[in-house]
mmCIF file of C-alpha atoms in Angstrom:
data_model
loop_
_atom_site.group_PDB
_atom_site.id
_atom_site.type_symbol
_atom_site.label_atom_id
_atom_site.label_comp_id
_atom_site.label_asym_id
_atom_site.label_seq_id
_atom_site.Cartn_x
_atom_site.Cartn_y
_atom_site.Cartn_z
ATOM 1 C CA UNK A 30 0.000 0.000 0.000
ATOM 2 C CA UNK A 31 1.199 3.508 -0.842
ATOM 3 C CA UNK A 32 1.033 5.312 2.494
ATOM 4 C CA UNK A 33 0.834 9.073 2.348
ATOM 5 C CA UNK A 34 3.204 10.975 4.631
ATOM 6 C CA UNK A 35 0.933 13.736 5.915
ATOM 7 C CA UNK A 36 3.903 15.809 7.129
ATOM 8 C CA UNK A 37 5.232 16.052 3.570
ATOM 9 C CA UNK A 38 1.735 16.615 2.196
ATOM 10 C CA UNK A 39 1.375 20.064 3.670
ATOM 11 C CA UNK A 40 3.753 21.606 1.124
ATOM 12 C CA UNK A 41 6.218 20.277 -1.394
ATOM 13 C CA UNK A 42 9.775 20.320 -0.022
ATOM 14 C CA UNK A 43 12.469 22.581 -1.448
ATOM 15 C CA UNK A 44 13.736 21.195 -4.740
ATOM 16 C CA UNK A 45 10.321 20.036 -5.905
ATOM 17 C CA UNK A 46 7.174 21.484 -7.454
ATOM 18 C CA UNK A 47 3.515 20.634 -7.866
ATOM 19 C CA UNK A 48 0.476 22.003 -9.611
ATOM 20 C CA UNK A 49 -0.842 23.461 -6.346
ATOM 21 C CA UNK A 50 2.395 23.401 -4.317
ATOM 22 C CA UNK A 51 1.451 20.324 -2.290
ATOM 23 C CA UNK A 52 1.210 16.555 -2.711
ATOM 24 C CA UNK A 53 1.768 15.012 -5.188
ATOM 25 C CA UNK A 54 5.176 16.656 -5.663
ATOM 26 C CA UNK A 55 7.701 16.190 -8.464
ATOM 27 C CA UNK A 56 11.393 16.460 -7.636
ATOM 28 C CA UNK A 57 13.300 18.925 -9.796
ATOM 29 C CA UNK A 58 16.001 17.203 -11.864
ATOM 30 C CA UNK A 59 19.598 18.080 -11.079
ATOM 31 C CA UNK A 60 20.068 17.104 -7.443
ATOM 32 C CA UNK A 61 21.564 19.693 -5.081
ATOM 33 C CA UNK A 62 22.002 22.296 -7.841
ATOM 34 C CA UNK A 63 18.273 22.105 -8.593
ATOM 35 C CA UNK A 64 17.429 22.385 -4.888
ATOM 36 C CA UNK A 65 19.481 25.596 -4.688
ATOM 37 C CA UNK A 66 17.482 27.085 -7.574
ATOM 38 C CA UNK A 67 14.133 25.903 -6.198
ATOM 39 C CA UNK A 68 14.411 26.865 -2.532
ATOM 40 C CA UNK A 69 10.837 27.405 -1.527
ATOM 41 C CA UNK A 70 8.432 25.058 0.184
ATOM 42 C CA UNK A 71 5.217 24.669 -1.764
ATOM 43 C CA UNK A 72 6.614 25.898 -5.077
ATOM 44 C CA UNK A 73 4.062 25.739 -7.875
ATOM 45 C CA UNK A 74 4.427 25.417 -11.621
ATOM 46 C CA UNK A 75 7.745 24.387 -13.121
ATOM 47 C CA UNK A 76 11.220 23.923 -11.710
ATOM 48 C CA UNK A 77 13.426 26.989 -12.051
ATOM 49 C CA UNK A 78 16.639 26.538 -13.997
ATOM 50 C CA UNK A 79 17.833 30.081 -14.713
ATOM 51 C CA UNK A 80 21.338 30.590 -16.052
ATOM 52 C CA UNK A 81 23.495 33.487 -14.852
ATOM 53 C CA UNK A 82 22.903 35.208 -18.208
ATOM 54 C CA UNK A 83 19.116 34.914 -17.856
ATOM 55 C CA UNK A 84 19.277 36.336 -14.331
ATOM 56 C CA UNK A 85 21.408 39.260 -15.521
ATOM 57 C CA UNK A 86 19.013 39.824 -18.449
ATOM 58 C CA UNK A 87 16.156 40.048 -15.920
ATOM 59 C CA UNK A 88 18.237 42.559 -13.956
ATOM 60 C CA UNK A 89 18.889 44.629 -17.089
ATOM 61 C CA UNK A 90 15.234 44.546 -18.136
ATOM 62 C CA UNK A 91 14.071 45.610 -14.655
ATOM 63 C CA UNK A 92 16.549 48.505 -14.412
ATOM 64 C CA UNK A 93 16.253 50.098 -17.870
ATOM 65 C CA UNK A 94 12.768 51.555 -17.322
ATOM 66 C CA UNK A 95 14.076 55.069 -17.986
ATOM 67 C CA UNK A 96 16.231 54.164 -20.966
ATOM 68 C CA UNK A 97 19.670 52.677 -21.459
ATOM 69 C CA UNK A 98 22.316 52.719 -18.756
ATOM 70 C CA UNK A 99 25.125 55.272 -18.866
ATOM 71 C CA UNK A 100 28.412 53.913 -20.213
ATOM 72 C CA UNK A 101 27.169 50.331 -20.597
ATOM 73 C CA UNK A 102 26.245 48.847 -23.949
ATOM 74 C CA UNK A 103 27.469 45.256 -23.806
ATOM 75 C CA UNK A 104 24.743 43.580 -21.692
ATOM 76 C CA UNK A 105 22.617 42.885 -24.782
ATOM 77 C CA UNK A 106 25.365 41.051 -26.686
ATOM 78 C CA UNK A 107 24.501 37.363 -26.308
ATOM 79 C CA UNK A 108 27.920 36.219 -27.498
ATOM 80 C CA UNK A 109 29.821 38.290 -24.960
ATOM 81 C CA UNK A 110 30.812 36.103 -22.002
ATOM 82 C CA UNK A 111 28.967 37.064 -18.826
ATOM 83 C CA UNK A 112 32.257 37.516 -16.962
ATOM 84 C CA UNK A 113 33.386 40.144 -19.496
ATOM 85 C CA UNK A 114 30.273 42.303 -19.254
ATOM 86 C CA UNK A 115 30.637 45.809 -17.830
ATOM 87 C CA UNK A 116 30.288 45.834 -14.045
ATOM 88 C CA UNK A 117 30.446 42.055 -13.621
ATOM 89 C CA UNK A 118 33.136 40.256 -11.630
ATOM 90 C CA UNK A 119 33.476 36.471 -11.657
ATOM 91 C CA UNK A 120 35.520 33.975 -9.669
ATOM 92 C CA UNK A 121 37.907 31.426 -11.225
ATOM 93 C CA UNK A 122 34.996 28.999 -11.765
ATOM 94 C CA UNK A 123 32.980 31.561 -13.743
ATOM 95 C CA UNK A 124 30.426 32.323 -11.008
ATOM 96 C CA UNK A 125 29.193 35.911 -10.845
ATOM 97 C CA UNK A 126 30.531 37.281 -7.540
ATOM 98 C CA UNK A 127 30.092 40.999 -8.153
ATOM 99 C CA UNK A 128 27.745 43.465 -9.791
ATOM 100 C CA UNK A 129 29.073 47.037 -9.664
ATOM 101 C CA UNK A 130 26.944 49.528 -11.578
ATOM 102 C CA UNK A 131 27.349 52.680 -9.521
ATOM 103 C CA UNK A 132 25.954 55.882 -11.083
ATOM 104 C CA UNK A 133 24.917 54.242 -14.377
ATOM 105 C CA UNK A 134 21.379 55.661 -14.670
ATOM 106 C CA UNK A 135 19.670 52.450 -13.558
ATOM 107 C CA UNK A 136 15.929 53.124 -13.277
ATOM 108 C CA UNK A 137 13.359 50.599 -12.114
ATOM 109 C CA UNK A 138 13.711 47.927 -9.435
ATOM 110 C CA UNK A 139 16.086 45.139 -8.413
ATOM 111 C CA UNK A 140 14.381 41.891 -9.500
ATOM 112 C CA UNK A 141 13.994 38.893 -7.187
ATOM 113 C CA UNK A 142 16.023 36.718 -9.574
ATOM 114 C CA UNK A 143 19.243 38.409 -8.411
ATOM 115 C CA UNK A 144 18.906 36.215 -5.314
ATOM 116 C CA UNK A 145 19.525 33.181 -7.522
ATOM 117 C CA UNK A 146 23.141 34.297 -8.014
ATOM 118 C CA UNK A 147 24.266 32.079 -5.151
ATOM 119 C CA UNK A 148 27.906 33.198 -5.268
ATOM 120 C CA UNK A 149 27.175 36.954 -5.405
ATOM 121 C CA UNK A 150 29.376 38.723 -2.818
ATOM 122 C CA UNK A 151 29.151 42.375 -3.928
ATOM 123 C CA UNK A 152 26.170 44.351 -5.176
ATOM 124 C CA UNK A 153 26.851 48.050 -5.735
ATOM 125 C CA UNK A 154 24.035 49.871 -7.486
ATOM 126 C CA UNK A 155 24.507 53.130 -5.574
ATOM 127 C CA UNK A 156 23.651 56.579 -6.981
ATOM 128 C CA UNK A 157 20.998 55.456 -9.449
ATOM 129 C CA UNK A 158 17.213 55.877 -9.564
ATOM 130 C CA UNK A 159 16.069 52.495 -8.273
ATOM 131 C CA UNK A 160 12.754 52.233 -6.436
ATOM 132 C CA UNK A 161 10.834 49.611 -4.499
ATOM 133 C CA UNK A 162 12.255 47.128 -2.031
ATOM 134 C CA UNK A 163 15.389 45.039 -1.769
ATOM 135 C CA UNK A 164 14.516 41.516 -2.872
ATOM 136 C CA UNK A 165 14.165 39.113 0.044
ATOM 137 C CA UNK A 166 15.894 36.487 -2.093
ATOM 138 C CA UNK A 167 19.202 38.319 -1.617
ATOM 139 C CA UNK A 168 19.429 36.302 1.609
ATOM 140 C CA UNK A 169 20.317 33.260 -0.540
ATOM 141 C CA UNK A 170 23.428 34.932 -1.932
ATOM 142 C CA UNK A 171 26.897 35.186 -0.371
ATOM 143 C CA UNK A 172 26.682 38.992 -0.042
ATOM 144 C CA UNK A 173 29.380 40.625 2.041
ATOM 145 C CA UNK A 174 29.040 44.107 0.510
ATOM 146 C CA UNK A 175 25.792 45.822 -0.419
ATOM 147 C CA UNK A 176 25.582 49.479 -1.447
ATOM 148 C CA UNK A 177 22.200 50.804 -2.538
ATOM 149 C CA UNK A 178 22.696 54.358 -1.237
ATOM 150 C CA UNK A 179 21.549 57.230 -3.418
ATOM 151 C CA UNK A 180 18.414 55.411 -4.619
ATOM 152 C CA UNK A 181 14.757 55.568 -3.620
ATOM 153 C CA UNK A 182 14.554 52.069 -2.150
ATOM 154 C CA UNK A 183 12.366 51.487 0.881
#
């Protein structure tokens, strides 16, 4: 007999998804890496599998509400390696560890997806025109330096 574990039936565990976020749950493929990208209990829909480029594209799209950034024109070039894009710093393994876009005319908000950059240590978007709130998902990063001064964040 297939016994239901009522403790697990309340919400799908991290690393899994379901139509309504609870039993029956489907584990996201990819093991620990998938669990890190699908952190929430009761996640609905499909498993998240964003690449660093897709996350940075979301960031660009969310912060160009007032037009293009000042002094940055290489974030739209799909063939340019992420680690060579203006304002991006990577570690030896190619993980994005820094985003430094101080005073670049960023307008809009910081999207939640930035929190999926697990290795992010530095986020400097000071002296821009960003509004809204800091994404709660930043808690999943490795941030040691955050500078959002000179914006209209709450």
